[in-house]
PDB file of C-alpha atoms in Angstrom:
ATOM      1  CA  GLN A   1     121.073 113.430 110.795  1.00  0.00           C
ATOM      2  CA  VAL A   2     118.324 111.066 109.656  1.00  0.00           C
ATOM      3  CA  GLN A   3     115.532 111.890 107.306  1.00  0.00           C
ATOM      4  CA  LEU A   4     112.813 109.802 105.723  1.00  0.00           C
ATOM      5  CA  VAL A   5     111.845 110.972 102.140  1.00  0.00           C
ATOM      6  CA  GLU A   6     108.392 109.581 100.963  1.00  0.00           C
ATOM      7  CA  SER A   7     107.191 109.461  97.371  1.00  0.00           C
ATOM      8  CA  GLY A   8     104.714 107.762  95.061  1.00  0.00           C
ATOM      9  CA  GLY A   9     101.346 109.204  96.305  1.00  0.00           C
ATOM     10  CA  GLY A  10      98.920 110.728  93.852  1.00  0.00           C
ATOM     11  CA  LEU A  11      95.319 110.633  92.503  1.00  0.00           C
ATOM     12  CA  VAL A  12      94.047 107.529  91.222  1.00  0.00           C
ATOM     13  CA  GLN A  13      90.468 105.843  90.333  1.00  0.00           C
ATOM     14  CA  ALA A  14      88.899 103.164  92.693  1.00  0.00           C
ATOM     15  CA  GLY A  15      90.579  99.827  91.720  1.00  0.00           C
ATOM     16  CA  GLY A  16      93.589 101.393  90.707  1.00  0.00           C
ATOM     17  CA  SER A  17      97.132 100.911  92.090  1.00  0.00           C
ATOM     18  CA  LEU A  18     100.012 102.950  93.789  1.00  0.00           C
ATOM     19  CA  ARG A  19     103.310 102.145  95.105  1.00  0.00           C
ATOM     20  CA  LEU A  20     104.598 104.209  97.978  1.00  0.00           C
ATOM     21  CA  SER A  21     108.490 104.505  98.814  1.00  0.00           C
ATOM     22  CA  CYS A  22     110.275 105.631 101.894  1.00  0.00           C
ATOM     23  CA  VAL A  23     114.042 105.981 101.868  1.00  0.00           C
ATOM     24  CA  ALA A  24     116.194 106.549 104.806  1.00  0.00           C
ATOM     25  CA  THR A  25     118.983 109.092 104.274  1.00  0.00           C
ATOM     26  CA  GLY A  26     121.698 110.382 106.555  1.00  0.00           C
ATOM     27  CA  SER A  27     124.289 108.931 108.921  1.00  0.00           C
ATOM     28  CA  PHE A  28     123.284 105.764 110.865  1.00  0.00           C
ATOM     29  CA  PHE A  29     124.329 102.325 111.685  1.00  0.00           C
ATOM     30  CA  SER A  30     121.448 100.157 110.783  1.00  0.00           C
ATOM     31  CA  ILE A  31     117.699  99.935 110.194  1.00  0.00           C
ATOM     32  CA  ASP A  32     115.313  97.797 112.399  1.00  0.00           C
ATOM     33  CA  ALA A  33     111.434  97.652 111.911  1.00  0.00           C
ATOM     34  CA  MET A  34     109.741  99.666 109.220  1.00  0.00           C
ATOM     35  CA  SER A  35     105.948 100.521 108.983  1.00  0.00           C
ATOM     36  CA  TRP A  36     103.249 102.672 107.380  1.00  0.00           C
ATOM     37  CA  TYR A  37     100.538 104.585 108.964  1.00  0.00           C
ATOM     38  CA  ARG A  38      97.694 106.602 107.448  1.00  0.00           C
ATOM     39  CA  GLN A  39      95.508 109.537 108.568  1.00  0.00           C
ATOM     40  CA  ALA A  40      92.206 110.769 107.117  1.00  0.00           C
ATOM     41  CA  PRO A  41      91.013 114.357 107.831  1.00  0.00           C
ATOM     42  CA  GLY A  42      89.348 114.100 111.499  1.00  0.00           C
ATOM     43  CA  LYS A  43      90.436 110.926 112.105  1.00  0.00           C
ATOM     44  CA  GLN A  44      93.182 109.067 114.306  1.00  0.00           C
ATOM     45  CA  ARG A  45      96.388 107.842 112.629  1.00  0.00           C
ATOM     46  CA  GLU A  46      96.150 104.210 112.354  1.00  0.00           C
ATOM     47  CA  LEU A  47      98.584 101.470 111.277  1.00  0.00           C
ATOM     48  CA  VAL A  48      98.561 100.031 107.856  1.00  0.00           C
ATOM     49  CA  ALA A  49     101.394  97.642 107.653  1.00  0.00           C
ATOM     50  CA  ALA A  50     104.726  96.920 109.464  1.00  0.00           C
ATOM     51  CA  ILE A  51     107.856  94.616 108.494  1.00  0.00           C
ATOM     52  CA  THR A  52     110.570  93.526 110.937  1.00  0.00           C
ATOM     53  CA  SER A  53     114.279  93.494 110.290  1.00  0.00           C
ATOM     54  CA  GLY A  54     113.768  89.692 109.655  1.00  0.00           C
ATOM     55  CA  GLY A  55     111.173  90.154 107.020  1.00  0.00           C
ATOM     56  CA  SER A  56     107.961  89.251 108.948  1.00  0.00           C
ATOM     57  CA  THR A  57     104.989  91.253 108.172  1.00  0.00           C
ATOM     58  CA  ASN A  58     101.512  92.237 109.525  1.00  0.00           C
ATOM     59  CA  TYR A  59      98.711  94.163 108.264  1.00  0.00           C
ATOM     60  CA  ALA A  60      95.731  95.981 109.190  1.00  0.00           C
ATOM     61  CA  ASP A  61      92.412  94.051 108.534  1.00  0.00           C
ATOM     62  CA  PHE A  62      91.146  96.639 106.032  1.00  0.00           C
ATOM     63  CA  VAL A  63      94.139  96.340 103.753  1.00  0.00           C
ATOM     64  CA  LYS A  64      95.127  92.592 104.253  1.00  0.00           C
ATOM     65  CA  GLY A  65      94.943  90.859 100.698  1.00  0.00           C
ATOM     66  CA  ARG A  66      95.360  94.368  98.891  1.00  0.00           C
ATOM     67  CA  PHE A  67      98.378  95.855 100.090  1.00  0.00           C
ATOM     68  CA  THR A  68     101.988  94.415 100.357  1.00  0.00           C
ATOM     69  CA  ILE A  69     104.750  95.879 102.452  1.00  0.00           C
ATOM     70  CA  SER A  70     108.438  95.087 101.445  1.00  0.00           C
ATOM     71  CA  ARG A  71     111.874  96.356 102.053  1.00  0.00           C
ATOM     72  CA  ASP A  72     115.073  96.694 100.254  1.00  0.00           C
ATOM     73  CA  ASN A  73     117.769  96.801 102.935  1.00  0.00           C
ATOM     74  CA  ALA A  74     120.425  97.601 100.206  1.00  0.00           C
ATOM     75  CA  LYS A  75     118.680 100.804  99.363  1.00  0.00           C
ATOM     76  CA  ASN A  76     117.389 101.628 102.879  1.00  0.00           C
ATOM     77  CA  THR A  77     113.942 101.783 101.548  1.00  0.00           C
ATOM     78  CA  VAL A  78     110.475 100.299 102.571  1.00  0.00           C
ATOM     79  CA  TYR A  79     107.698 100.139  99.948  1.00  0.00           C
ATOM     80  CA  LEU A  80     103.841  99.713 100.209  1.00  0.00           C
ATOM     81  CA  GLN A  81     102.300  98.281  97.130  1.00  0.00           C
ATOM     82  CA  MET A  82      98.637  99.285  97.128  1.00  0.00           C
ATOM     83  CA  ASN A  83      96.161  97.291  94.768  1.00  0.00           C
ATOM     84  CA  SER A  84      92.364  97.474  94.468  1.00  0.00           C
ATOM     85  CA  LEU A  85      92.268 100.864  96.061  1.00  0.00           C
ATOM     86  CA  LYS A  86      88.954 102.167  97.564  1.00  0.00           C
ATOM     87  CA  PRO A  87      87.900 105.515  98.139  1.00  0.00           C
ATOM     88  CA  GLU A  88      88.019 104.826 101.987  1.00  0.00           C
ATOM     89  CA  ASP A  89      91.788 104.400 101.480  1.00  0.00           C
ATOM     90  CA  THR A  90      92.017 108.104 100.812  1.00  0.00           C
ATOM     91  CA  ALA A  91      94.528 109.695 103.526  1.00  0.00           C
ATOM     92  CA  VAL A  92      98.068 110.934 104.022  1.00  0.00           C
ATOM     93  CA  TYR A  93     100.441 108.084 104.406  1.00  0.00           C
ATOM     94  CA  TYR A  94     103.453 108.159 106.658  1.00  0.00           C
ATOM     95  CA  CYS A  95     106.357 105.905 107.184  1.00  0.00           C
ATOM     96  CA  LEU A  96     107.760 105.108 110.538  1.00  0.00           C
ATOM     97  CA  VAL A  97     111.341 103.532 110.923  1.00  0.00           C
ATOM     98  CA  ARG A  98     113.276 102.624 114.021  1.00  0.00           C
ATOM     99  CA  ILE A  99     116.836 103.299 113.100  1.00  0.00           C
ATOM    100  CA  TRP A 100     120.043 102.480 115.167  1.00  0.00           C
ATOM    101  CA  VAL A 101     122.144 105.656 114.681  1.00  0.00           C
ATOM    102  CA  THR A 102     125.004 104.098 116.334  1.00  0.00           C
ATOM    103  CA  GLU A 103     125.448 100.352 117.538  1.00  0.00           C
ATOM    104  CA  ARG A 104     123.900 101.261 120.996  1.00  0.00           C
ATOM    105  CA  PHE A 105     121.568 104.217 120.333  1.00  0.00           C
ATOM    106  CA  ASN A 106     118.176 104.005 118.371  1.00  0.00           C
ATOM    107  CA  ASN A 107     115.372 106.352 117.584  1.00  0.00           C
ATOM    108  CA  HIS A 108     112.054 106.448 115.626  1.00  0.00           C
ATOM    109  CA  TYR A 109     111.726 108.569 112.511  1.00  0.00           C
ATOM    110  CA  TRP A 110     108.566 109.819 110.707  1.00  0.00           C
ATOM    111  CA  GLY A 111     108.373 110.476 107.171  1.00  0.00           C
ATOM    112  CA  GLN A 112     106.993 113.867 105.918  1.00  0.00           C
ATOM    113  CA  GLY A 113     103.692 112.262 104.442  1.00  0.00           C
ATOM    114  CA  THR A 114     102.405 111.514 101.086  1.00  0.00           C
ATOM    115  CA  GLN A 115      98.791 112.175 100.000  1.00  0.00           C
ATOM    116  CA  VAL A 116      96.759 109.183  98.365  1.00  0.00           C
ATOM    117  CA  THR A 117      93.407 110.171  96.948  1.00  0.00           C
ATOM    118  CA  VAL A 118      90.990 107.590  95.451  1.00  0.00           C
ATOM    119  CA  SER A 119      88.281 108.666  93.328  1.00  0.00           C
ATOM    120  CA  SER A 120      84.901 106.925  92.776  1.00  0.00           C
TER     121      SER A 120
END
């Protein structure tokens, strides 16, 4: 029923910016917490940033001050604004969203992933 569709990835030079989007589609009651993860080849998937339903945010140390997570509840969308990009930011970025499918049942959903490549 629920799908997360990501967009906004691409190839940029070091120091450049990108904005990732993740929109939830389908039938559901409400959206709870939303977050972004990334995974580089041969490495573990790691948390990048998260935002609660109340708007509280937290960031991994390696992106704090450069990335900003935000959400638009009217559009069922979470964003990741990425500035001052570095080559080590190169990875596939995934959104993870906790969704209340009904008033009494919730589940976590992953986006399909979007490639971010930062060249030197």
